[in-house]
């Protein structure tokens, strides 16, 4: 049986990141600040990833009404979802589930399972500092794992 190729794309203020898994092996990851400028840029970035990586599944975040994500971030996610609908792949939206106290603890847990991401584990920020850009990798990876095994209680 062929292993499923999963592309998960996460969007946060000022950045769009992705992870690409084949089966449960992490094969690629990256981020773009330019893609977060407009819905056209986000859609183009997603389409390039789909063309290059040829995933079977595209995973995005299902944003809840009570989410603190901005209207712009929501529109970028919607643009990426529309690209998924126009490609020959399974387009899945999953709710982000809070499994850890914060995103830094989540990043550490994910890096234990995927040690290739250890150098990208963000250090917790002080309240006046911006969010580290590397958090987007772990958001995307969390989405991918939720799509692959939605009933799992933890990542490792």
PDB file of C-alpha atoms in Angstrom, residues 2-148:
ATOM      1  CA  UNK A   2       1.323   3.443  -0.924  1.00  0.00           C
ATOM      2  CA  UNK A   3       2.099   5.883   1.846  1.00  0.00           C
ATOM      3  CA  UNK A   4      -0.077   8.977   2.027  1.00  0.00           C
ATOM      4  CA  UNK A   5       1.602  12.263   1.056  1.00  0.00           C
ATOM      5  CA  UNK A   6       0.325  15.072   3.303  1.00  0.00           C
ATOM      6  CA  UNK A   7       0.901  18.801   2.844  1.00  0.00           C
ATOM      7  CA  UNK A   8      -0.238  20.887   5.816  1.00  0.00           C
ATOM      8  CA  UNK A   9      -0.260  24.677   5.526  1.00  0.00           C
ATOM      9  CA  UNK A  10      -0.600  26.955   8.554  1.00  0.00           C
ATOM     10  CA  UNK A  11      -1.210  30.695   8.487  1.00  0.00           C
ATOM     11  CA  UNK A  12      -0.329  33.228  11.173  1.00  0.00           C
ATOM     12  CA  UNK A  13       0.133  36.966  11.139  1.00  0.00           C
ATOM     13  CA  UNK A  14       2.885  37.797   8.658  1.00  0.00           C
ATOM     14  CA  UNK A  15       3.798  34.211   7.723  1.00  0.00           C
ATOM     15  CA  UNK A  16       2.607  31.056   6.032  1.00  0.00           C
ATOM     16  CA  UNK A  17       4.346  27.781   6.798  1.00  0.00           C
ATOM     17  CA  UNK A  18       4.071  24.229   5.601  1.00  0.00           C
ATOM     18  CA  UNK A  19       5.183  20.720   6.409  1.00  0.00           C
ATOM     19  CA  UNK A  20       5.213  17.793   4.018  1.00  0.00           C
ATOM     20  CA  UNK A  21       4.960  14.221   5.262  1.00  0.00           C
ATOM     21  CA  UNK A  22       5.105  10.923   3.447  1.00  0.00           C
ATOM     22  CA  UNK A  23       3.483   8.390   5.705  1.00  0.00           C
ATOM     23  CA  UNK A  24       4.584   9.591   9.118  1.00  0.00           C
ATOM     24  CA  UNK A  25       8.023  10.754   7.944  1.00  0.00           C
ATOM     25  CA  UNK A  26       8.690  14.473   7.761  1.00  0.00           C
ATOM     26  CA  UNK A  27      10.225  15.190   4.360  1.00  0.00           C
ATOM     27  CA  UNK A  28      10.142  18.983   3.966  1.00  0.00           C
ATOM     28  CA  UNK A  29       9.097  22.191   5.692  1.00  0.00           C
ATOM     29  CA  UNK A  30       9.323  25.887   5.018  1.00  0.00           C
ATOM     30  CA  UNK A  31       7.764  29.296   5.425  1.00  0.00           C
ATOM     31  CA  UNK A  32       7.092  32.428   3.456  1.00  0.00           C
ATOM     32  CA  UNK A  33       6.477  35.947   4.634  1.00  0.00           C
ATOM     33  CA  UNK A  34       5.786  37.146   1.086  1.00  0.00           C
ATOM     34  CA  UNK A  35       2.900  34.669   0.716  1.00  0.00           C
ATOM     35  CA  UNK A  36       1.117  36.309   3.647  1.00  0.00           C
ATOM     36  CA  UNK A  37       0.909  39.703   1.922  1.00  0.00           C
ATOM     37  CA  UNK A  38      -2.287  38.980  -0.043  1.00  0.00           C
ATOM     38  CA  UNK A  39      -4.770  36.263  -0.892  1.00  0.00           C
ATOM     39  CA  UNK A  40      -3.288  36.084  -4.408  1.00  0.00           C
ATOM     40  CA  UNK A  41       0.218  35.534  -2.991  1.00  0.00           C
ATOM     41  CA  UNK A  42      -1.088  32.882  -0.557  1.00  0.00           C
ATOM     42  CA  UNK A  43      -2.967  31.069  -3.321  1.00  0.00           C
ATOM     43  CA  UNK A  44       0.073  31.162  -5.605  1.00  0.00           C
ATOM     44  CA  UNK A  45       2.329  29.823  -2.841  1.00  0.00           C
ATOM     45  CA  UNK A  46      -0.072  26.977  -2.097  1.00  0.00           C
ATOM     46  CA  UNK A  47      -0.373  26.093  -5.788  1.00  0.00           C
ATOM     47  CA  UNK A  48       3.424  26.035  -6.205  1.00  0.00           C
ATOM     48  CA  UNK A  49       3.730  23.705  -3.207  1.00  0.00           C
ATOM     49  CA  UNK A  50       1.053  21.420  -4.623  1.00  0.00           C
ATOM     50  CA  UNK A  51       2.720  21.406  -8.051  1.00  0.00           C
ATOM     51  CA  UNK A  52       6.180  20.691  -6.598  1.00  0.00           C
ATOM     52  CA  UNK A  53       5.311  18.203  -3.839  1.00  0.00           C
ATOM     53  CA  UNK A  54       2.280  16.477  -5.413  1.00  0.00           C
ATOM     54  CA  UNK A  55       0.493  15.668  -2.121  1.00  0.00           C
ATOM     55  CA  UNK A  56      -2.489  13.357  -1.790  1.00  0.00           C
ATOM     56  CA  UNK A  57      -3.925  15.496   1.016  1.00  0.00           C
ATOM     57  CA  UNK A  58      -3.910  19.236   1.740  1.00  0.00           C
ATOM     58  CA  UNK A  59      -4.552  20.122   5.390  1.00  0.00           C
ATOM     59  CA  UNK A  60      -5.556  23.598   6.566  1.00  0.00           C
ATOM     60  CA  UNK A  61      -6.961  24.972   9.797  1.00  0.00           C
ATOM     61  CA  UNK A  62     -10.709  25.067  10.338  1.00  0.00           C
ATOM     62  CA  UNK A  63     -11.001  28.452  12.034  1.00  0.00           C
ATOM     63  CA  UNK A  64     -13.687  28.680  14.680  1.00  0.00           C
ATOM     64  CA  UNK A  65     -15.838  31.790  15.146  1.00  0.00           C
ATOM     65  CA  UNK A  66     -14.293  32.466  18.570  1.00  0.00           C
ATOM     66  CA  UNK A  67     -10.727  32.243  17.208  1.00  0.00           C
ATOM     67  CA  UNK A  68      -8.455  35.241  17.680  1.00  0.00           C
ATOM     68  CA  UNK A  69      -7.216  34.976  14.083  1.00  0.00           C
ATOM     69  CA  UNK A  70      -7.581  38.252  12.206  1.00  0.00           C
ATOM     70  CA  UNK A  71      -9.856  38.764   9.218  1.00  0.00           C
ATOM     71  CA  UNK A  72      -6.795  38.897   6.946  1.00  0.00           C
ATOM     72  CA  UNK A  73      -5.452  35.595   8.281  1.00  0.00           C
ATOM     73  CA  UNK A  74      -8.874  34.017   7.806  1.00  0.00           C
ATOM     74  CA  UNK A  75      -8.981  35.270   4.206  1.00  0.00           C
ATOM     75  CA  UNK A  76      -5.517  33.800   3.523  1.00  0.00           C
ATOM     76  CA  UNK A  77      -6.637  30.415   4.882  1.00  0.00           C
ATOM     77  CA  UNK A  78      -9.774  30.586   2.717  1.00  0.00           C
ATOM     78  CA  UNK A  79      -7.660  31.357  -0.382  1.00  0.00           C
ATOM     79  CA  UNK A  80      -5.479  28.304   0.306  1.00  0.00           C
ATOM     80  CA  UNK A  81      -8.582  26.146   0.811  1.00  0.00           C
ATOM     81  CA  UNK A  82      -9.954  27.310  -2.559  1.00  0.00           C
ATOM     82  CA  UNK A  83      -6.704  26.216  -4.212  1.00  0.00           C
ATOM     83  CA  UNK A  84      -7.111  22.809  -2.582  1.00  0.00           C
ATOM     84  CA  UNK A  85     -10.629  22.517  -3.981  1.00  0.00           C
ATOM     85  CA  UNK A  86      -9.328  23.139  -7.515  1.00  0.00           C
ATOM     86  CA  UNK A  87      -6.679  20.419  -7.396  1.00  0.00           C
ATOM     87  CA  UNK A  88      -6.924  16.681  -7.611  1.00  0.00           C
ATOM     88  CA  UNK A  89      -6.344  15.910  -3.927  1.00  0.00           C
ATOM     89  CA  UNK A  90      -8.219  15.489  -0.674  1.00  0.00           C
ATOM     90  CA  UNK A  91      -8.752  18.893   0.950  1.00  0.00           C
ATOM     91  CA  UNK A  92      -9.104  18.614   4.742  1.00  0.00           C
ATOM     92  CA  UNK A  93      -9.705  21.343   7.332  1.00  0.00           C
ATOM     93  CA  UNK A  94      -9.077  20.438  10.964  1.00  0.00           C
ATOM     94  CA  UNK A  95      -9.721  22.294  14.190  1.00  0.00           C
ATOM     95  CA  UNK A  96      -6.603  23.148  16.147  1.00  0.00           C
ATOM     96  CA  UNK A  97      -6.849  21.250  19.400  1.00  0.00           C
ATOM     97  CA  UNK A  98      -5.060  22.632  22.429  1.00  0.00           C
ATOM     98  CA  UNK A  99      -3.104  19.672  23.781  1.00  0.00           C
ATOM     99  CA  UNK A 100      -0.409  21.608  25.621  1.00  0.00           C
ATOM    100  CA  UNK A 101      -0.139  24.559  27.981  1.00  0.00           C
ATOM    101  CA  UNK A 102       1.327  26.693  25.199  1.00  0.00           C
ATOM    102  CA  UNK A 103       2.759  26.471  21.689  1.00  0.00           C
ATOM    103  CA  UNK A 104       6.334  26.246  22.991  1.00  0.00           C
ATOM    104  CA  UNK A 105       5.554  23.055  24.936  1.00  0.00           C
ATOM    105  CA  UNK A 106       3.823  21.729  21.824  1.00  0.00           C
ATOM    106  CA  UNK A 107       6.931  22.485  19.724  1.00  0.00           C
ATOM    107  CA  UNK A 108       9.146  20.584  22.171  1.00  0.00           C
ATOM    108  CA  UNK A 109       6.823  17.552  22.050  1.00  0.00           C
ATOM    109  CA  UNK A 110       6.705  17.593  18.271  1.00  0.00           C
ATOM    110  CA  UNK A 111      10.500  17.894  18.043  1.00  0.00           C
ATOM    111  CA  UNK A 112      10.808  14.782  20.228  1.00  0.00           C
ATOM    112  CA  UNK A 113       8.848  12.880  17.596  1.00  0.00           C
ATOM    113  CA  UNK A 114      10.532  14.664  14.668  1.00  0.00           C
ATOM    114  CA  UNK A 115      14.124  15.349  15.800  1.00  0.00           C
ATOM    115  CA  UNK A 116      15.006  16.980  12.490  1.00  0.00           C
ATOM    116  CA  UNK A 117      13.019  19.984  13.755  1.00  0.00           C
ATOM    117  CA  UNK A 118      15.029  20.345  16.987  1.00  0.00           C
ATOM    118  CA  UNK A 119      17.067  23.292  15.638  1.00  0.00           C
ATOM    119  CA  UNK A 120      13.808  25.127  14.890  1.00  0.00           C
ATOM    120  CA  UNK A 121      12.173  24.765  18.318  1.00  0.00           C
ATOM    121  CA  UNK A 122      11.390  28.358  19.324  1.00  0.00           C
ATOM    122  CA  UNK A 123      12.388  29.731  22.688  1.00  0.00           C
ATOM    123  CA  UNK A 124       9.482  31.173  24.691  1.00  0.00           C
ATOM    124  CA  UNK A 125       9.151  34.876  24.039  1.00  0.00           C
ATOM    125  CA  UNK A 126       8.922  37.641  26.539  1.00  0.00           C
ATOM    126  CA  UNK A 127       5.634  39.509  26.453  1.00  0.00           C
ATOM    127  CA  UNK A 128       7.081  42.484  24.539  1.00  0.00           C
ATOM    128  CA  UNK A 129       8.778  40.344  21.887  1.00  0.00           C
ATOM    129  CA  UNK A 130       7.123  39.204  18.663  1.00  0.00           C
ATOM    130  CA  UNK A 131       6.243  35.564  18.234  1.00  0.00           C
ATOM    131  CA  UNK A 132       9.184  33.569  16.849  1.00  0.00           C
ATOM    132  CA  UNK A 133       8.705  32.803  13.184  1.00  0.00           C
ATOM    133  CA  UNK A 134       9.541  29.106  13.665  1.00  0.00           C
ATOM    134  CA  UNK A 135       6.293  28.484  15.552  1.00  0.00           C
ATOM    135  CA  UNK A 136       4.551  28.215  12.186  1.00  0.00           C
ATOM    136  CA  UNK A 137       6.342  24.913  11.427  1.00  0.00           C
ATOM    137  CA  UNK A 138       4.904  23.357  14.559  1.00  0.00           C
ATOM    138  CA  UNK A 139       1.422  24.720  13.896  1.00  0.00           C
ATOM    139  CA  UNK A 140       1.481  23.123  10.441  1.00  0.00           C
ATOM    140  CA  UNK A 141       2.865  19.859  11.823  1.00  0.00           C
ATOM    141  CA  UNK A 142       0.177  19.770  14.504  1.00  0.00           C
ATOM    142  CA  UNK A 143      -2.487  20.197  11.810  1.00  0.00           C
ATOM    143  CA  UNK A 144      -0.971  17.392   9.732  1.00  0.00           C
ATOM    144  CA  UNK A 145      -0.917  15.007  12.678  1.00  0.00           C
ATOM    145  CA  UNK A 146      -4.510  15.846  13.590  1.00  0.00           C
ATOM    146  CA  UNK A 147      -5.534  14.953  10.043  1.00  0.00           C
ATOM    147  CA  UNK A 148      -3.541  11.703  10.035  1.00  0.00           C
TER     148      UNK A 148
END
